[in-house]
Phi, psi and omega in degrees: 000133177235128184216166180294144174287128173270110189246130175217099186288350181277354183294140176283135180240124187241131177296135177274150169254159182303323184293339183289338184254125183262115181294143179090001181232150172289151178298137175278343185211164181284145174261134181231163174280177183299332181268005181091359180295126180301137178246292182228134183286158172301137180100349179294133183279130173252097197287332184206179180292329179296321178294317180297319181292323180301314180304312182292330178285322188269338183228175172247081193288134172230174178227146177207151177271355184251198183265185185293149177291161178305142175255154176293149175285156184301143180283130179259135190284335185189177178261022186296147178264123184241151170237171190302326181291340180284348190279335189076023181278131183237167179297134184094351178293142183271140174226161173250143185231133172213149176290136180294120174075170177056233183284356182282007185296332179285135182260126183254150180270138179215170179228147175287132176240357178170171181226155171277167172298146179294139177272179182302326178273008178086359183285147176225145173278164187234130177254124183226157175296161174303124182288132188229158168215134182308130176088001182231159172292158176302152184296128184271106182250158174231151180298140179085358179285146177266134181231146173264145181230147169241124179247131179245115183225176179294345177269347179149192177246129184232148175233143181196165179241147178224164172255141177286113183269328182200147175241123186244141182245349180235141359283357175205173180280129176208169187233137173258119185251150180291172172295142184299150170282220181296126181261127180251125177268127178284286175211165172302139184295130182206106186240036163289168177300130181255126174301141181204178176215078181248150174278149177212160174237145183208157171209151180286123181293135179097346175287120185296130178071012181290132175252148178293137181247158183287145169212179181234128175280115186270326172208162187205148173222174178295354188235353180178185183201167165255123185245117182270131184227163181278323184232092183286091181247004175269158180239162177310128181096347174291152179252126182254134166283116192237138176226134173207170184217145176210173179228144176215132179053038177075013179241128179283136178236118176256125184247126172235112188212178174252134178232146183260136180280118178257338180204141175242114179287162177292149179288134180259108182296330185289327179252357182051049181203168173216167183237140172263136166271116190243145174242131181289128174291320176198142167232145174304139180305321178295328177290322178295320176299313183296324176292319179296321178297316177304314182294322179296322181289324188251352183289000000 
């Protein structure tokens, strides 16, 4: 699920002490980092003292009744002037589409199916499939509407806006978009695993009555992650119900997915933790696009 960040910089954020978290009970309030980034939602179970201590070793926990603090806007690499041909976008390439403002906060997945002939100024219109997202109706667009797009190519990650020029239903549903406005390059594409420090919750799938426990994402890629945990009780081949959250371009992205344990690291007595090597079993296309965008911004 992808939604607009609700930002209120005036919310008070208070540093937590170990005694503020009761082992064996769900959290009464959300835990956030010092800058307001969400870590663990209210209701997350902290099963024992070891898990509580893990949270304080891995994070700098605070509490707030409000939403996340403002995040920086994506870094742009230069003031270069780009046109569509500079992106390396090809037929079949995956793009993310969302309506500008309002209910358009959700990013839907689409693919490029064609381009118009180049005009004298080099501009081309863009033909894309009906934008879709699992569990939702197709994105309802209207002619003349402005949409934001994220394009992922071998040359990098790019953002731009287009106007909906036409909606076509034959021989299948597709959309004709205007030539892009200003195209912003975020960073050169680089999707090796990126070190990070994000909160996550997990549970071994199939364990009756199992509740999700806190963990820390130590590194991440569009296809998997390293998850540091306090009590490594999963085995290679187990499937974890996994939840984590990140933000890209001012949009919050909540991921709830299944990940397969591909590696279980040795327990580190100095940090009282161990790491799972996880492979995502599946991610919604729109979520994978958003994760790649996140990595391009912060990598």
